[in-house]
Coordinates of C-alpha atoms and ligand atoms in Angstrom, one line a residue:
M1 CA 44.0 6.5 -44.4
D2 CA 46.3 8.8 -42.4
G3 CA 43.6 9.4 -39.9
L4 CA 43.1 5.6 -39.4
I5 CA 46.8 5.1 -39.0
S6 CA 47.1 7.8 -36.4
T7 CA 44.1 6.4 -34.5
I8 CA 45.7 2.9 -34.5
N9 CA 49.0 4.5 -33.3
S10 CA 47.3 6.3 -30.5
I11 CA 45.4 3.2 -29.4
K12 CA 48.7 1.3 -29.5
R13 CA 50.4 4.1 -27.4
E14 CA 47.6 4.0 -24.9
S15 CA 47.7 0.2 -24.6
D16 CA 51.4 0.4 -24.0
M17 CA 50.6 2.7 -21.1
G18 CA 48.1 0.2 -19.7
I19 CA 44.9 1.8 -21.0
Q20 CA 42.5 -0.5 -22.6
I21 CA 39.7 0.6 -24.9
I22 CA 36.8 -1.9 -24.7
A23 CA 34.1 -2.1 -27.3
T24 CA 30.6 -2.0 -25.8
R25 CA 26.9 -1.7 -26.8
P26 CA 24.5 0.8 -25.3
F27 CA 21.9 -0.2 -22.8
N28 CA 18.6 1.7 -23.3
D29 CA 17.6 2.0 -19.6
Q30 CA 20.3 4.3 -18.1
R31 CA 18.2 7.4 -17.6
P32 CA 18.9 8.7 -14.0
G33 CA 15.8 9.1 -11.8
T34 CA 15.1 11.5 -8.9
S35 CA 18.6 10.7 -7.5
G36 CA 21.0 9.0 -9.9
L37 CA 20.8 5.7 -11.8
R38 CA 19.3 2.9 -9.6
K39 CA 18.8 -0.7 -10.6
K40 CA 18.9 -4.1 -9.1
V41 CA 22.5 -5.3 -8.3
S42 CA 22.0 -8.0 -10.9
C43 CA 21.4 -5.3 -13.6
F44 CA 24.7 -3.6 -12.6
Q45 CA 26.4 -6.9 -12.8
Q46 CA 25.8 -7.3 -16.5
P47 CA 29.1 -6.9 -18.4
G48 CA 29.6 -3.3 -19.4
Y49 CA 26.6 -1.9 -17.5
L50 CA 28.4 0.0 -14.8
E51 CA 31.2 0.8 -17.2
N52 CA 28.9 2.3 -19.9
F53 CA 27.2 4.6 -17.4
V54 CA 30.5 5.7 -15.8
Q55 CA 32.0 6.3 -19.2
S56 CA 29.0 8.3 -20.2
I57 CA 29.5 10.5 -17.1
F58 CA 33.2 11.0 -18.0
D59 CA 32.4 11.8 -21.6
V60 CA 29.9 14.4 -20.7
I61 CA 31.6 16.3 -17.8
G62 CA 34.3 17.6 -20.0
D63 CA 38.1 18.0 -19.7
L64 CA 39.2 16.0 -16.7
K65 CA 43.0 16.6 -16.9
K66 CA 44.4 17.9 -13.6
E67 CA 40.9 17.6 -12.1
T68 CA 40.2 15.8 -8.9
I69 CA 37.1 13.7 -8.1
V70 CA 35.9 12.0 -5.0
L71 CA 34.7 8.4 -5.1
G72 CA 32.9 6.2 -2.5
G73 CA 29.6 4.7 -1.6
D74 CA 27.2 3.7 1.1
G75 CA 28.9 0.3 1.6
R76 CA 26.2 -1.8 0.0
Y77 CA 26.8 -5.0 -1.8
Y78 CA 28.9 -4.4 -5.0
N79 CA 30.3 -1.2 -3.6
R80 CA 33.9 -2.3 -3.5
K81 CA 33.9 -4.1 -6.8
A82 CA 32.4 -1.0 -8.5
I83 CA 34.9 1.3 -6.8
Q84 CA 37.8 -0.7 -8.2
T85 CA 36.4 -0.6 -11.7
I86 CA 35.7 3.1 -11.5
I87 CA 39.2 3.9 -10.2
K88 CA 40.7 2.1 -13.2
M89 CA 38.3 3.9 -15.5
A90 CA 39.2 7.3 -14.0
A91 CA 42.9 6.5 -14.6
A92 CA 42.2 5.6 -18.2
N93 CA 40.1 8.8 -18.7
G94 CA 42.9 11.2 -17.8
I95 CA 41.6 12.3 -14.4
G96 CA 44.4 14.0 -12.4
R97 CA 43.5 12.6 -8.9
T98 CA 40.9 10.4 -7.4
M99 CA 40.2 10.7 -3.7
V100 CA 38.8 7.3 -2.7
A101 CA 37.0 7.0 0.7
L102 CA 38.7 4.7 3.2
R103 CA 37.1 1.2 3.0
G104 CA 35.1 2.6 0.1
I105 CA 32.5 4.2 2.4
I106 CA 31.4 7.8 2.3
S107 CA 28.1 9.2 3.2
T108 CA 26.4 11.4 0.6
P109 CA 26.7 14.6 2.8
A110 CA 30.4 13.8 3.5
A111 CA 31.0 13.5 -0.2
S112 CA 29.3 16.9 -0.7
C113 CA 31.5 18.3 2.1
V114 CA 34.7 17.1 0.6
I115 CA 33.8 18.3 -2.9
R116 CA 33.2 21.8 -1.5
K117 CA 36.1 21.9 0.9
Y118 CA 38.7 20.9 -1.6
S119 CA 37.0 22.6 -4.7
L120 CA 36.8 19.3 -6.6
K121 CA 35.5 18.8 -10.0
G122 CA 32.8 16.5 -8.6
G123 CA 32.2 13.1 -7.1
I124 CA 30.8 9.7 -8.0
I125 CA 28.7 8.3 -5.2
L126 CA 27.7 4.7 -5.3
S127 CA 24.4 4.5 -3.5
A128 CA 20.8 3.4 -3.8
S129 CA 20.1 5.5 -0.7
H130 CA 17.3 4.0 1.4
N131 CA 16.7 1.0 -0.9
P132 CA 17.5 -2.5 0.4
G133 CA 21.0 -3.8 -0.2
G134 CA 22.6 -7.2 -0.6
P135 CA 23.0 -9.3 -3.7
E136 CA 19.2 -9.3 -4.3
G137 CA 18.9 -5.6 -3.5
D138 CA 19.5 -2.4 -5.3
F139 CA 22.6 -0.5 -6.4
G140 CA 23.1 3.0 -7.7
V141 CA 25.4 5.5 -9.2
K142 CA 25.1 9.3 -9.0
Y143 CA 27.3 12.1 -10.0
D144 CA 27.6 15.3 -7.8
I145 CA 28.9 18.4 -9.5
E146 CA 31.4 21.0 -8.3
N147 CA 29.1 22.8 -5.9
G148 CA 28.7 19.4 -4.1
G149 CA 25.2 18.8 -5.2
P150 CA 23.4 16.4 -7.5
S151 CA 23.7 16.8 -11.2
P152 CA 21.0 19.1 -12.5
E153 CA 18.5 17.7 -15.0
Q154 CA 20.3 19.0 -18.1
L155 CA 23.4 17.1 -17.1
T156 CA 21.6 13.8 -16.2
E157 CA 19.8 14.0 -19.5
A158 CA 23.1 14.6 -21.3
I159 CA 24.6 11.5 -19.6
Y160 CA 21.5 9.5 -20.6
R161 CA 21.8 10.6 -24.2
R162 CA 25.5 9.7 -24.2
S163 CA 24.7 6.3 -22.8
L164 CA 22.4 5.6 -25.8
E165 CA 25.2 6.0 -28.3
I166 CA 28.3 4.8 -26.4
D167 CA 30.4 2.2 -28.2
R168 CA 33.5 1.9 -26.1
Y169 CA 34.9 2.6 -22.6
R170 CA 38.3 3.1 -21.3
I171 CA 39.8 1.2 -18.4
F172 CA 43.3 0.9 -16.9
D173 CA 44.8 -2.5 -16.7
G174 CA 46.2 -2.4 -13.2
P175 CA 45.9 -4.0 -9.8
D176 CA 43.1 -3.3 -7.3
V177 CA 43.8 -0.5 -4.8
D178 CA 44.0 -1.3 -1.1
L179 CA 41.0 0.5 0.4
E180 CA 41.8 -0.5 4.0
R181 CA 44.4 2.1 4.7
V182 CA 45.0 5.8 4.0
S183 CA 47.6 6.1 1.2
E184 CA 48.7 7.9 -1.9
D185 CA 49.9 6.2 -5.0
H186 CA 49.8 6.3 -8.8
M187 CA 47.7 4.5 -11.3
G188 CA 49.2 5.4 -14.7
D189 CA 49.3 9.2 -14.6
M190 CA 46.5 9.5 -12.0
V191 CA 47.1 10.0 -8.3
V192 CA 45.0 7.6 -6.2
E193 CA 44.5 8.9 -2.7
V194 CA 42.7 6.8 -0.1
F195 CA 41.5 9.2 2.6
D196 CA 39.3 9.3 5.7
P197 CA 36.3 11.6 5.0
I198 CA 35.1 11.6 8.6
V199 CA 37.6 14.2 9.7
D200 CA 36.4 16.8 7.2
Y201 CA 32.8 16.2 8.0
V202 CA 33.2 16.4 11.8
G203 CA 35.2 19.6 11.3
L204 CA 32.3 21.2 9.3
M205 CA 29.7 20.2 12.0
E206 CA 31.9 21.7 14.7
Q207 CA 31.8 25.1 12.9
L208 CA 28.0 25.1 12.7
F209 CA 26.9 23.8 16.1
D210 CA 27.6 24.6 19.7
F211 CA 29.5 21.4 20.5
D212 CA 30.3 22.6 24.1
Q213 CA 26.6 23.1 24.9
I214 CA 25.6 19.7 23.3
R215 CA 28.5 18.0 25.1
E216 CA 27.3 19.3 28.4
L217 CA 23.8 18.0 27.7
L218 CA 24.9 14.5 26.5
S219 CA 27.3 14.0 29.4
S220 CA 25.1 15.5 32.1
G221 CA 23.7 12.1 33.1
N222 CA 20.2 13.6 32.8
F223 CA 19.8 13.1 29.1
S224 CA 19.8 9.9 27.0
M225 CA 19.8 9.5 23.2
V226 CA 20.0 6.7 20.7
F227 CA 21.0 7.0 17.1
D228 CA 20.3 4.2 14.7
A229 CA 22.8 4.0 11.8
M230 CA 20.9 1.1 10.3
N231 CA 24.1 -0.8 9.5
A232 CA 24.9 1.7 6.8
S233 CA 27.3 4.5 6.1
T234 CA 26.7 6.8 9.0
G235 CA 27.8 4.4 11.8
P236 CA 31.4 5.5 11.9
Y237 CA 30.5 9.2 11.6
A238 CA 28.0 8.9 14.4
R239 CA 30.4 7.1 16.7
A240 CA 33.0 9.7 16.1
I241 CA 30.7 12.6 16.7
F242 CA 28.4 11.4 19.5
E243 CA 30.6 9.0 21.4
E244 CA 34.1 10.4 20.9
V245 CA 33.6 14.1 20.4
L246 CA 30.4 14.8 22.3
N247 CA 30.9 12.3 25.1
A248 CA 27.6 10.5 24.8
P249 CA 27.4 7.1 26.5
K250 CA 28.8 4.3 24.4
A251 CA 25.4 2.7 23.7
A252 CA 24.2 5.8 22.0
V253 CA 24.8 4.5 18.5
I254 CA 23.2 1.3 17.4
N255 CA 23.6 -0.8 14.2
A256 CA 26.8 1.2 13.8
V257 CA 28.8 -1.1 11.5
P258 CA 28.2 -0.7 7.8
L259 CA 27.3 -4.1 6.2
P260 CA 26.9 -5.0 2.5
D261 CA 23.3 -6.1 3.1
F262 CA 22.6 -3.6 6.0
G263 CA 22.2 -6.7 8.2
G264 CA 18.9 -7.4 6.4
I265 CA 17.5 -3.9 7.5
H266 CA 15.8 -1.8 4.9
P267 CA 17.8 1.3 5.6
D268 CA 15.0 3.8 5.4
P269 CA 14.5 5.8 8.6
N270 CA 10.7 5.8 8.8
L271 CA 7.9 4.4 10.9
K272 CA 7.9 1.1 9.1
Y273 CA 11.6 0.3 8.7
A274 CA 13.4 1.8 11.7
R275 CA 11.8 -1.0 13.8
R276 CA 14.5 -1.4 16.5
L277 CA 14.6 2.3 17.1
L278 CA 10.9 2.6 17.3
E279 CA 10.7 -0.2 19.8
I280 CA 13.3 1.6 22.0
M281 CA 11.6 5.0 21.7
N282 CA 8.1 3.6 22.4
S283 CA 9.2 1.6 25.5
E284 CA 8.5 2.6 29.1
D285 CA 12.0 3.7 29.7
A286 CA 12.6 5.3 26.3
P287 CA 15.5 7.7 26.0
D288 CA 14.9 11.4 25.6
F289 CA 15.9 11.6 22.0
G290 CA 16.0 9.1 19.1
A291 CA 17.1 9.5 15.5
A292 CA 18.1 7.4 12.5
S293 CA 19.6 7.9 9.1
D294 CA 19.4 6.1 5.8
G295 CA 21.8 4.0 3.7
D296 CA 23.9 6.9 2.4
G297 CA 23.3 9.2 5.4
D298 CA 21.3 12.0 3.9
R299 CA 17.9 11.3 5.4
N300 CA 16.9 11.6 9.0
M301 CA 14.1 10.7 11.3
I302 CA 13.6 12.6 14.6
L303 CA 11.8 11.0 17.6
G304 CA 11.1 12.1 21.1
R305 CA 10.1 9.8 23.9
R306 CA 7.0 8.1 22.4
F307 CA 6.7 11.0 20.0
F308 CA 7.3 11.2 16.2
V309 CA 8.3 14.4 14.4
T310 CA 7.1 14.6 10.8
P311 CA 9.9 15.8 8.5
S312 CA 7.8 18.7 7.4
D313 CA 7.4 19.8 11.0
S314 CA 11.1 19.2 11.6
L315 CA 12.0 21.7 8.9
A316 CA 9.6 24.3 10.3
V317 CA 10.9 23.8 13.8
L318 CA 14.6 24.1 12.7
A319 CA 13.7 27.3 10.9
A320 CA 11.8 28.8 13.9
N321 CA 14.7 28.0 16.2
A322 CA 17.7 28.6 14.0
H323 CA 18.7 31.7 15.9
L324 CA 19.7 29.4 18.8
V325 CA 22.4 27.7 16.7
P326 CA 25.7 29.4 16.1
G327 CA 26.0 28.6 12.4
Y328 CA 22.5 30.2 11.7
S329 CA 22.3 32.9 14.4
K330 CA 22.7 35.7 11.9
G331 CA 19.3 34.8 10.4
L332 CA 18.0 32.9 7.4
S333 CA 17.9 34.3 3.9
G334 CA 15.0 32.1 2.9
I335 CA 13.6 28.5 3.1
A336 CA 12.6 26.1 0.4
R337 CA 10.6 22.9 0.5
S338 CA 9.6 20.4 -2.1
M339 CA 6.1 20.8 -3.3
P340 CA 4.6 17.7 -1.6
T341 CA 6.1 18.8 1.8
S342 CA 3.7 20.3 4.2
M343 CA 3.3 24.1 4.3
A344 CA 4.4 24.3 7.9
P345 CA 7.7 25.9 6.9
D346 CA 5.8 28.6 4.8
I347 CA 4.1 29.8 8.0
V348 CA 7.5 30.2 9.8
A349 CA 9.0 31.9 6.8
K350 CA 6.1 34.4 6.7
D351 CA 6.6 35.1 10.4
L352 CA 10.4 35.6 9.9
G353 CA 9.7 37.9 6.9
I354 CA 11.7 35.7 4.5
P355 CA 10.7 34.0 1.2
C356 CA 9.7 30.3 1.1
Y357 CA 10.2 28.6 -2.3
E358 CA 8.2 25.5 -3.5
T359 CA 10.3 23.2 -5.7
P360 CA 9.7 19.9 -7.4
T361 CA 10.7 16.7 -5.5
G362 CA 14.4 15.9 -5.4
W363 CA 17.3 17.7 -3.8
K364 CA 18.8 18.9 -7.1
F365 CA 16.2 21.6 -7.3
F366 CA 17.5 23.3 -4.2
G367 CA 21.0 23.7 -5.7
N368 CA 20.5 26.9 -7.6
L369 CA 18.6 28.6 -4.7
L370 CA 21.4 27.7 -2.3
D371 CA 24.2 28.8 -4.7
A372 CA 22.4 32.1 -5.3
G373 CA 22.1 32.7 -1.5
R374 CA 18.4 32.8 -1.7
I375 CA 17.8 30.2 0.9
T376 CA 19.6 28.9 4.0
L377 CA 17.4 25.9 5.0
C378 CA 15.6 23.5 2.8
G379 CA 13.8 20.1 3.2
E380 CA 11.5 17.4 1.9
E381 CA 8.7 15.4 3.5
S382 CA 10.7 12.3 2.7
F383 CA 12.9 12.7 5.8
G384 CA 15.4 15.1 4.1
T385 CA 16.6 18.3 5.7
G386 CA 19.6 20.4 5.0
S387 CA 21.1 23.9 4.6
D388 CA 23.6 26.0 2.7
H389 CA 26.5 24.2 4.5
L390 CA 26.3 21.6 1.7
R391 CA 24.4 20.9 -1.5
E392 CA 23.0 17.5 -0.3
K393 CA 20.5 16.8 2.5
D394 CA 22.3 15.8 5.7
G395 CA 21.0 13.3 8.2
L396 CA 23.6 13.8 11.0
W397 CA 23.4 17.6 10.6
A398 CA 19.7 17.5 11.3
V399 CA 20.3 15.4 14.4
L400 CA 22.9 17.8 15.7
F401 CA 20.5 20.7 14.9
W402 CA 17.9 19.2 17.1
L403 CA 20.3 18.4 19.9
N404 CA 21.6 22.0 19.8
I405 CA 18.0 23.3 20.1
M406 CA 17.3 20.9 23.0
A407 CA 20.6 21.9 24.7
A408 CA 19.8 25.6 24.3
T409 CA 16.2 25.5 25.4
G410 CA 16.3 22.6 27.9
K411 CA 13.0 21.4 26.4
S412 CA 12.1 17.9 25.2
V413 CA 11.3 17.0 21.6
Q414 CA 7.6 16.9 22.4
E415 CA 7.6 20.2 24.2
I416 CA 9.4 21.9 21.3
V417 CA 7.0 20.6 18.7
E418 CA 3.8 21.2 20.7
G419 CA 4.9 24.7 21.5
H420 CA 5.5 25.2 17.8
W421 CA 2.0 24.0 16.9
R422 CA 0.5 26.3 19.6
R423 CA 2.3 29.3 18.0
F424 CA 2.0 28.6 14.3
G425 CA -0.9 26.0 14.1
R426 CA -0.5 22.3 13.1
N427 CA -0.2 20.9 9.6
F428 CA -1.5 17.4 9.9
Y429 CA 0.4 15.4 7.4
S430 CA 0.8 11.9 6.0
R431 CA 2.1 10.1 2.9
H432 CA 0.5 7.0 1.6
D433 CA 2.5 4.8 -0.8
Y434 CA 1.2 2.2 -3.2
E435 CA 4.4 0.3 -4.0
G436 CA 5.1 -2.3 -6.7
L437 CA 2.1 -1.3 -9.0
E438 CA 2.0 -2.3 -12.7
V439 CA 3.6 0.6 -14.5
D440 CA 0.7 0.9 -17.0
A441 CA -1.9 0.9 -14.3
A442 CA -0.1 3.7 -12.4
N443 CA 0.3 5.7 -15.6
A444 CA -3.3 5.2 -16.4
L445 CA -4.4 6.5 -13.0
M446 CA -2.2 9.6 -13.4
D447 CA -3.5 10.2 -16.9
H448 CA -7.1 9.9 -15.6
L449 CA -6.3 12.4 -12.9
R450 CA -4.7 14.8 -15.3
E451 CA -7.7 14.7 -17.6
S452 CA -10.2 15.3 -14.8
L453 CA -8.4 18.3 -13.3
S454 CA -10.6 20.9 -14.9
D455 CA -13.8 19.3 -13.7
L456 CA -12.9 19.1 -10.1
V457 CA -13.1 22.7 -8.9
G458 CA -16.2 23.4 -6.8
R459 CA -17.0 19.7 -6.3
H460 CA -17.1 18.1 -2.8
F461 CA -15.2 15.0 -1.8
G462 CA -15.0 13.5 1.8
G463 CA -16.5 16.7 3.2
Y464 CA -14.0 19.0 1.4
E465 CA -14.6 21.4 -1.4
V466 CA -12.0 21.6 -4.2
E467 CA -10.7 25.1 -4.6
D468 CA -8.0 24.5 -7.2
A469 CA -6.4 21.6 -9.1
D470 CA -3.4 21.6 -11.4
E471 CA -0.2 19.8 -12.4
F472 CA 2.8 21.4 -10.8
C473 CA 5.5 22.8 -13.0
Y474 CA 8.5 24.8 -11.8
R475 CA 10.3 27.7 -13.3
D476 CA 13.7 27.9 -11.6
P477 CA 14.0 31.5 -10.5
V478 CA 17.8 31.5 -10.9
D479 CA 18.4 30.0 -14.3
G480 CA 14.9 30.1 -15.7
S481 CA 14.8 26.4 -16.6
L482 CA 11.3 24.8 -16.6
S483 CA 10.5 21.4 -15.1
T484 CA 7.0 20.1 -16.0
G485 CA 4.9 17.2 -14.9
Q486 CA 6.0 17.4 -11.2
G487 CA 2.9 16.1 -9.5
I488 CA -0.9 16.7 -9.3
R489 CA -2.1 19.1 -6.7
I490 CA -5.7 19.2 -5.5
V491 CA -6.2 22.1 -3.1
F492 CA -9.3 22.3 -0.9
K493 CA -10.9 25.1 1.0
K494 CA -9.8 25.4 4.6
K495 CA -6.0 25.0 3.8
S496 CA -6.0 21.3 3.0
R497 CA -4.6 19.5 0.0
I498 CA -3.8 16.2 -1.7
V499 CA -0.8 15.7 -4.0
F500 CA -0.4 12.7 -6.3
R501 CA 2.9 11.7 -8.0
L502 CA 4.8 8.7 -9.1
S503 CA 8.1 7.9 -7.5
G504 CA 11.3 8.4 -9.5
T505 CA 13.6 6.3 -7.4
G506 CA 12.0 2.8 -7.4
T507 CA 13.5 -0.1 -9.3
V508 CA 10.5 -2.4 -9.5
G509 CA 7.2 -1.4 -11.1
A510 CA 5.7 1.9 -10.1
T511 CA 5.1 3.5 -6.8
L512 CA 2.2 5.9 -6.4
R513 CA 2.7 8.5 -3.6
I514 CA -0.2 10.4 -2.2
Y515 CA 0.4 13.2 0.2
F516 CA -2.3 14.5 2.6
E517 CA -2.2 17.8 4.5
R518 CA -4.7 19.7 6.6
Y519 CA -4.0 22.8 8.5
E520 CA -5.5 23.3 12.0
K521 CA -5.0 26.5 14.1
D522 CA -7.1 25.4 17.1
P523 CA -4.8 23.8 19.8
L524 CA -7.7 21.8 21.1
I525 CA -7.6 19.7 18.0
H526 CA -3.8 19.3 17.8
H527 CA -3.7 16.0 19.7
Q528 CA -5.9 14.0 17.3
D529 CA -4.5 10.9 15.7
I530 CA -3.0 11.9 12.3
Q531 CA -4.8 9.3 10.1
K532 CA -8.1 10.2 11.8
A533 CA -7.5 13.9 11.3
L534 CA -6.9 13.2 7.6
S535 CA -9.6 10.6 7.1
G536 CA -11.9 12.9 5.0
L537 CA -9.0 13.7 2.6
I538 CA -8.1 10.0 2.4
T539 CA -11.7 9.2 1.3
A540 CA -11.5 12.1 -1.1
A541 CA -8.3 10.8 -2.7
G542 CA -9.9 7.3 -3.2
Q543 CA -12.9 8.9 -5.0
I544 CA -11.0 11.4 -7.1
A545 CA -8.3 9.0 -8.3
Q546 CA -10.4 5.8 -8.3
I547 CA -7.5 4.1 -6.7
R548 CA -9.1 0.8 -6.2
D549 CA -10.3 0.6 -9.8
Y550 CA -6.9 1.4 -11.3
T551 CA -4.6 -0.4 -8.9
G552 CA -6.8 -3.2 -7.5
R553 CA -5.5 -2.2 -4.0
D554 CA -7.7 -1.5 -1.0
A555 CA -5.0 0.2 1.1
P556 CA -1.5 1.7 0.8
S557 CA 1.5 -0.6 1.4
L558 CA 3.4 2.1 3.4
I559 CA 2.1 5.0 5.5
T560 CA 4.5 7.6 6.8
Ligands
G1P601 C1 12.2 10.0 -3.1 C2 11.7 11.2 -2.2 C3 12.3 12.5 -2.6 C4 13.8 12.3 -2.4 C5 14.4 11.1 -3.2 C6 15.8 10.9 -3.0 O1 12.0 10.3 -4.4 O2 10.3 11.3 -2.4 O3 11.8 13.5 -1.8 O4 14.5 13.5 -2.9 O5 13.6 10.0 -2.8 O6 16.1 10.6 -1.6 P1 10.8 9.6 -5.3 O7 10.9 8.1 -5.1 O8 9.5 10.1 -4.6 O9 10.9 10.1 -6.6
ZN602 ZN1 19.7 8.7 1.0

């Protein structure tokens, strides 16, 4: 009885202070995927859905008193509403200070930068990355930890488990915060600071790259570039960096204003969705350099004049040329790539005499290696590249890295990449996605593959002989944790391979991703069309996985 009375008293005390405790029921679908919890906007709009997940985060991350977190998102639809809710929940959960991004917009790398620079407890980033926005589109929430990187699997699992038993959340009964101007105020006991994250981010880039050399290139009148911000979070950063600091001509940044529906663009910088940029870069009078970033600013696509750089090659090129860039001129400790990424970076690592780690898909797996100082650069085939300057991938950083290399060498994108192939050989590479599959059909295909693994070795498909076949699992060399079921690898003789895995970021049905790679040392073959160069492997994948039988599809819905 005494216990009950003291609970009632403490609830009364809290409600006098403006804190409300709201009863809720668990949702059973709040398990974070490759990068946070992603669902349709309409799903997040269900009463209590966002609140339950955010409360689960607060419940799991421990004592928050005196702690500071950063909060912001990629500007997509529902961003502002969710931010107001989360500020109030933070205040009711005893957080010391919440740093809210001006206008509610922060890129993922900028959030990572701020967490690290100010030694914050962590950050809540509202983003569904490259997924479409608007009321019919997707929304997402992810939590970055104190090293500025994504929550490791143990933490996301703990948050998920908490979400399954949650029965109440805490929220402050107060007015909305004005996100339009920089300010500092109180909400209950919590300090709410509205700040501009661009300054910190630009400052970090200035430390890494030779801004004078890049400025000279961009203002020389002999060099032109275009950066496509896809109406998402990087527009204001790109304008500040390229136009204001580096003196690029005003038209250098297109789609620069963040919009809640990204202006109808699917903010994924690849050969299908960065349409405007591709038109420009494929035109007769194309600029020398083109690049794009995704919704939350962590991805990048690099283009030369009528020339596409695969993200795997990009990582390899950055590694091979890192000595030209001030922030990396002392050398690299190691490189890491996600398993499906091509092995082009491995070849450079070998040449440099440094280790190259192969991790599962998802940036979170790089965190320990970066923290332990084992790697300096890392990347994924999915247009993600980054380094130990942060714990997230970083789109604008990659763009600046390329500009720095171009400024230092005086070479074009195409000259740099073709020179790289001549020196190290070329890894022909492509990814085929089958999107929107029935979940059961996609799982059945993967089960079938898994079961046939042991029978494949020694057999021939599409002119290739299978040398090895397995399901990738990863033992983290730093903390010893094991991640299983990370994709099926079929390795062929002559340094070629196919990887099959299911996406962990989609919100509708299942997406099967198939990754093809073929190594070619002979420069006479380097200029072949990629899909043609990979055609034997593409046939092999169809036969091995019986794609048509399981999915009913004749062709992928997206080729990158
Ligand atoms: C995809 C990419 C992966 C990336 C993630 C978040 O995940 O493949 O490399 O880390 O988005 O940007 P997937 O949908 O394949 O699980
Ligand atoms: Zn992203």
